[in-house]
Amino acid sequence: MTEYKEWLGNTPVDSALNNRYEAALKKRQLVIQYEEALANTAPPHEDEYHHYIEYERKQGDPARVMCLMERALTDNPLNSTRWLDYLQYLDQVVKVKNVVLSVYSRAIRNIPWVVEVWTQYMLAQQRYKLHFSHLEETLEEALKSGFSDSASYLSLWQCFPSL
């Protein structure tokens, strides 16, 4: 803010802007411990992200939770537990078709061996009333993933709607 005030010269700082700046500083103070924990530990920061995400969930701002989940997945894109947690959060809290389905699509590209992601993706497609052909394509892709047990294939078929 000091540099901004210098740039303004003799012009006073708008009070609304100053109030927002003060609010941002307060919010920063609340999360600085989590950011420092991330900065001072080695990747993949699983425990640090877990505590930080739980804190943000309690604050109730879905955008901040989503940003933090994205950061966690950037650090460790093969963490199936984190993906499933993120997808569940999106399904339960965000509920925006384009957002939810695009994250499911990214999840199956990163962890295609996790049958729960495929089954939840198919259920989300049904929930958002996608055309049956999309479900067929998803099932065909899932069947090519090469699951190691028959129970995984059974789970897929149980999610597939019979018309």
mmCIF file of C-alpha atoms in Angstrom:
data_model
loop_
_atom_site.group_PDB
_atom_site.id
_atom_site.type_symbol
_atom_site.label_atom_id
_atom_site.label_comp_id
_atom_site.label_asym_id
_atom_site.label_seq_id
_atom_site.Cartn_x
_atom_site.Cartn_y
_atom_site.Cartn_z
ATOM 1 C CA MET A 1 0.000 0.000 0.000
ATOM 2 C CA THR A 2 2.968 2.281 0.626
ATOM 3 C CA GLU A 3 3.997 2.196 -3.029
ATOM 4 C CA TYR A 4 0.433 2.880 -4.109
ATOM 5 C CA LYS A 5 0.230 5.887 -1.807
ATOM 6 C CA GLU A 6 3.513 7.189 -3.205
ATOM 7 C CA TRP A 7 2.207 6.730 -6.721
ATOM 8 C CA LEU A 8 -0.968 8.655 -5.861
ATOM 9 C CA GLY A 9 1.062 11.520 -4.484
ATOM 10 C CA ASN A 10 -1.216 14.022 -2.737
ATOM 11 C CA THR A 11 -4.418 12.266 -3.802
ATOM 12 C CA PRO A 12 -6.052 10.494 -0.858
ATOM 13 C CA VAL A 13 -6.609 6.726 -0.997
ATOM 14 C CA ASP A 14 -10.214 5.757 -1.599
ATOM 15 C CA SER A 15 -11.734 4.558 1.690
ATOM 16 C CA ALA A 16 -13.391 1.515 0.073
ATOM 17 C CA LEU A 17 -10.051 0.448 -1.380
ATOM 18 C CA ASN A 18 -8.343 0.963 1.948
ATOM 19 C CA ASN A 19 -11.024 -1.127 3.707
ATOM 20 C CA ARG A 20 -10.545 -3.958 1.197
ATOM 21 C CA TYR A 21 -6.804 -3.780 1.670
ATOM 22 C CA GLU A 22 -7.176 -4.019 5.448
ATOM 23 C CA ALA A 23 -9.572 -6.979 5.085
ATOM 24 C CA ALA A 24 -7.078 -8.732 2.791
ATOM 25 C CA LEU A 25 -4.308 -8.189 5.323
ATOM 26 C CA LYS A 26 -6.447 -9.737 8.055
ATOM 27 C CA LYS A 27 -7.241 -12.737 5.861
ATOM 28 C CA ARG A 28 -3.546 -13.089 5.043
ATOM 29 C CA GLN A 29 -2.718 -13.210 8.739
ATOM 30 C CA LEU A 30 -5.169 -16.095 9.162
ATOM 31 C CA VAL A 31 -3.580 -18.232 6.445
ATOM 32 C CA ILE A 32 0.079 -17.272 6.758
ATOM 33 C CA GLN A 33 0.821 -20.240 9.008
ATOM 34 C CA TYR A 34 -0.481 -22.639 6.347
ATOM 35 C CA GLU A 35 1.436 -20.916 3.546
ATOM 36 C CA GLU A 36 4.628 -20.959 5.604
ATOM 37 C CA ALA A 37 4.159 -24.648 6.361
ATOM 38 C CA LEU A 38 3.925 -25.306 2.613
ATOM 39 C CA ALA A 39 6.975 -23.171 1.915
ATOM 40 C CA ASN A 40 9.089 -24.810 4.625
ATOM 41 C CA THR A 41 8.435 -28.473 3.816
ATOM 42 C CA ALA A 42 9.333 -30.725 0.936
ATOM 43 C CA PRO A 43 6.733 -31.799 -1.628
ATOM 44 C CA PRO A 44 4.199 -33.366 -1.838
ATOM 45 C CA HIS A 45 3.057 -31.508 1.350
ATOM 46 C CA GLU A 46 0.197 -33.932 2.013
ATOM 47 C CA ASP A 47 -0.300 -33.109 5.693
ATOM 48 C CA GLU A 48 0.148 -29.398 5.131
ATOM 49 C CA TYR A 49 -2.417 -29.323 2.333
ATOM 50 C CA HIS A 50 -4.812 -31.436 4.379
ATOM 51 C CA HIS A 51 -4.780 -28.977 7.289
ATOM 52 C CA TYR A 52 -4.993 -25.957 5.006
ATOM 53 C CA ILE A 53 -7.899 -27.402 3.005
ATOM 54 C CA GLU A 54 -9.781 -28.281 6.187
ATOM 55 C CA TYR A 55 -9.309 -24.719 7.420
ATOM 56 C CA GLU A 56 -10.613 -23.267 4.137
ATOM 57 C CA ARG A 57 -13.590 -25.627 4.121
ATOM 58 C CA LYS A 58 -14.570 -24.334 7.556
ATOM 59 C CA GLN A 59 -14.360 -20.777 6.198
ATOM 60 C CA GLY A 60 -16.979 -21.715 3.598
ATOM 61 C CA ASP A 61 -15.584 -20.072 0.448
ATOM 62 C CA PRO A 62 -15.812 -22.652 -2.384
ATOM 63 C CA ALA A 63 -13.537 -20.638 -4.678
ATOM 64 C CA ARG A 64 -10.709 -20.670 -2.128
ATOM 65 C CA VAL A 65 -11.193 -24.390 -1.463
ATOM 66 C CA MET A 66 -11.097 -25.121 -5.183
ATOM 67 C CA CYS A 67 -7.926 -23.059 -5.687
ATOM 68 C CA LEU A 68 -6.246 -24.849 -2.832
ATOM 69 C CA MET A 69 -7.318 -28.267 -4.094
ATOM 70 C CA GLU A 70 -5.937 -27.370 -7.517
ATOM 71 C CA ARG A 71 -2.626 -26.379 -5.924
ATOM 72 C CA ALA A 72 -2.492 -29.662 -4.026
ATOM 73 C CA LEU A 73 -3.197 -31.639 -7.190
ATOM 74 C CA THR A 74 -0.570 -29.686 -9.111
ATOM 75 C CA ASP A 75 1.997 -30.767 -6.528
ATOM 76 C CA ASN A 76 0.856 -34.390 -6.615
ATOM 77 C CA PRO A 77 -1.389 -35.197 -9.603
ATOM 78 C CA LEU A 78 -1.361 -38.956 -8.945
ATOM 79 C CA ASN A 79 -2.876 -38.744 -5.463
ATOM 80 C CA SER A 80 -6.156 -40.600 -5.899
ATOM 81 C CA THR A 81 -7.376 -39.763 -2.398
ATOM 82 C CA ARG A 82 -7.012 -36.025 -3.081
ATOM 83 C CA TRP A 83 -8.797 -36.342 -6.437
ATOM 84 C CA LEU A 84 -11.693 -38.253 -4.895
ATOM 85 C CA ASP A 85 -11.963 -35.722 -2.080
ATOM 86 C CA TYR A 86 -11.998 -32.852 -4.579
ATOM 87 C CA LEU A 87 -14.597 -34.526 -6.766
ATOM 88 C CA GLN A 88 -16.818 -35.230 -3.775
ATOM 89 C CA TYR A 89 -16.519 -31.581 -2.713
ATOM 90 C CA LEU A 90 -17.496 -30.401 -6.188
ATOM 91 C CA ASP A 91 -20.454 -32.797 -6.318
ATOM 92 C CA GLN A 92 -21.745 -31.776 -2.898
ATOM 93 C CA VAL A 93 -20.926 -28.075 -2.711
ATOM 94 C CA VAL A 94 -20.196 -26.515 -6.094
ATOM 95 C CA LYS A 95 -22.694 -28.406 -8.290
ATOM 96 C CA VAL A 96 -21.851 -26.498 -11.484
ATOM 97 C CA LYS A 97 -22.090 -28.842 -14.455
ATOM 98 C CA ASN A 98 -19.189 -27.491 -16.546
ATOM 99 C CA VAL A 99 -16.860 -27.219 -13.572
ATOM 100 C CA VAL A 100 -17.678 -30.643 -12.160
ATOM 101 C CA LEU A 101 -17.491 -32.523 -15.446
ATOM 102 C CA SER A 102 -14.242 -30.867 -16.527
ATOM 103 C CA VAL A 103 -12.567 -31.838 -13.252
ATOM 104 C CA TYR A 104 -13.828 -35.415 -13.647
ATOM 105 C CA SER A 105 -12.330 -35.439 -17.131
ATOM 106 C CA ARG A 106 -8.959 -34.309 -15.760
ATOM 107 C CA ALA A 107 -9.134 -36.848 -12.957
ATOM 108 C CA ILE A 108 -9.590 -39.783 -15.316
ATOM 109 C CA ARG A 109 -6.630 -38.568 -17.382
ATOM 110 C CA ASN A 110 -4.439 -38.458 -14.270
ATOM 111 C CA ILE A 111 -5.600 -41.565 -12.412
ATOM 112 C CA PRO A 112 -7.387 -43.823 -14.917
ATOM 113 C CA TRP A 113 -6.774 -46.933 -12.781
ATOM 114 C CA VAL A 114 -9.140 -45.739 -10.021
ATOM 115 C CA VAL A 115 -12.553 -47.224 -10.739
ATOM 116 C CA GLU A 116 -14.292 -44.921 -8.224
ATOM 117 C CA VAL A 117 -13.444 -41.924 -10.408
ATOM 118 C CA TRP A 118 -14.990 -43.601 -13.438
ATOM 119 C CA THR A 119 -18.137 -44.647 -11.603
ATOM 120 C CA GLN A 120 -18.609 -41.229 -10.028
ATOM 121 C CA TYR A 121 -18.008 -39.618 -13.425
ATOM 122 C CA MET A 122 -20.715 -41.754 -14.993
ATOM 123 C CA LEU A 123 -23.106 -40.907 -12.155
ATOM 124 C CA ALA A 124 -22.333 -37.201 -12.593
ATOM 125 C CA GLN A 125 -23.037 -37.482 -16.311
ATOM 126 C CA GLN A 126 -26.405 -39.039 -15.482
ATOM 127 C CA ARG A 127 -27.119 -36.415 -12.825
ATOM 128 C CA TYR A 128 -26.473 -33.643 -15.363
ATOM 129 C CA LYS A 129 -28.584 -35.484 -17.950
ATOM 130 C CA LEU A 130 -25.897 -35.894 -20.596
ATOM 131 C CA HIS A 131 -26.902 -37.752 -23.719
ATOM 132 C CA PHE A 132 -26.698 -41.535 -23.514
ATOM 133 C CA SER A 133 -23.904 -41.568 -26.116
ATOM 134 C CA HIS A 134 -21.627 -39.708 -23.653
ATOM 135 C CA LEU A 135 -22.223 -42.412 -21.072
ATOM 136 C CA GLU A 136 -21.455 -45.103 -23.631
ATOM 137 C CA GLU A 137 -18.187 -43.386 -24.582
ATOM 138 C CA THR A 138 -17.195 -43.045 -20.934
ATOM 139 C CA LEU A 139 -17.953 -46.700 -20.258
ATOM 140 C CA GLU A 140 -15.925 -47.778 -23.293
ATOM 141 C CA GLU A 141 -12.965 -45.660 -22.151
ATOM 142 C CA ALA A 142 -13.228 -47.053 -18.629
ATOM 143 C CA LEU A 143 -13.296 -50.628 -19.872
ATOM 144 C CA LYS A 144 -9.993 -49.977 -21.684
ATOM 145 C CA SER A 145 -8.294 -48.804 -18.479
ATOM 146 C CA GLY A 146 -7.211 -52.314 -17.551
ATOM 147 C CA PHE A 147 -8.463 -52.722 -14.024
ATOM 148 C CA SER A 148 -6.859 -55.523 -12.072
ATOM 149 C CA ASP A 149 -9.973 -57.140 -10.620
ATOM 150 C CA SER A 150 -13.414 -58.162 -11.767
ATOM 151 C CA ALA A 151 -15.107 -56.140 -9.004
ATOM 152 C CA SER A 152 -13.972 -52.948 -10.746
ATOM 153 C CA TYR A 153 -15.650 -53.985 -13.976
ATOM 154 C CA LEU A 154 -18.770 -54.940 -12.069
ATOM 155 C CA SER A 155 -18.853 -51.475 -10.471
ATOM 156 C CA LEU A 156 -18.708 -49.880 -13.903
ATOM 157 C CA TRP A 157 -21.547 -51.948 -15.267
ATOM 158 C CA GLN A 158 -23.676 -51.266 -12.208
ATOM 159 C CA CYS A 159 -23.359 -47.519 -12.832
ATOM 160 C CA PHE A 160 -24.301 -47.827 -16.458
ATOM 161 C CA PRO A 161 -27.997 -47.171 -17.011
ATOM 162 C CA SER A 162 -30.003 -49.833 -18.773
ATOM 163 C CA LEU A 163 -32.617 -48.331 -21.024
#
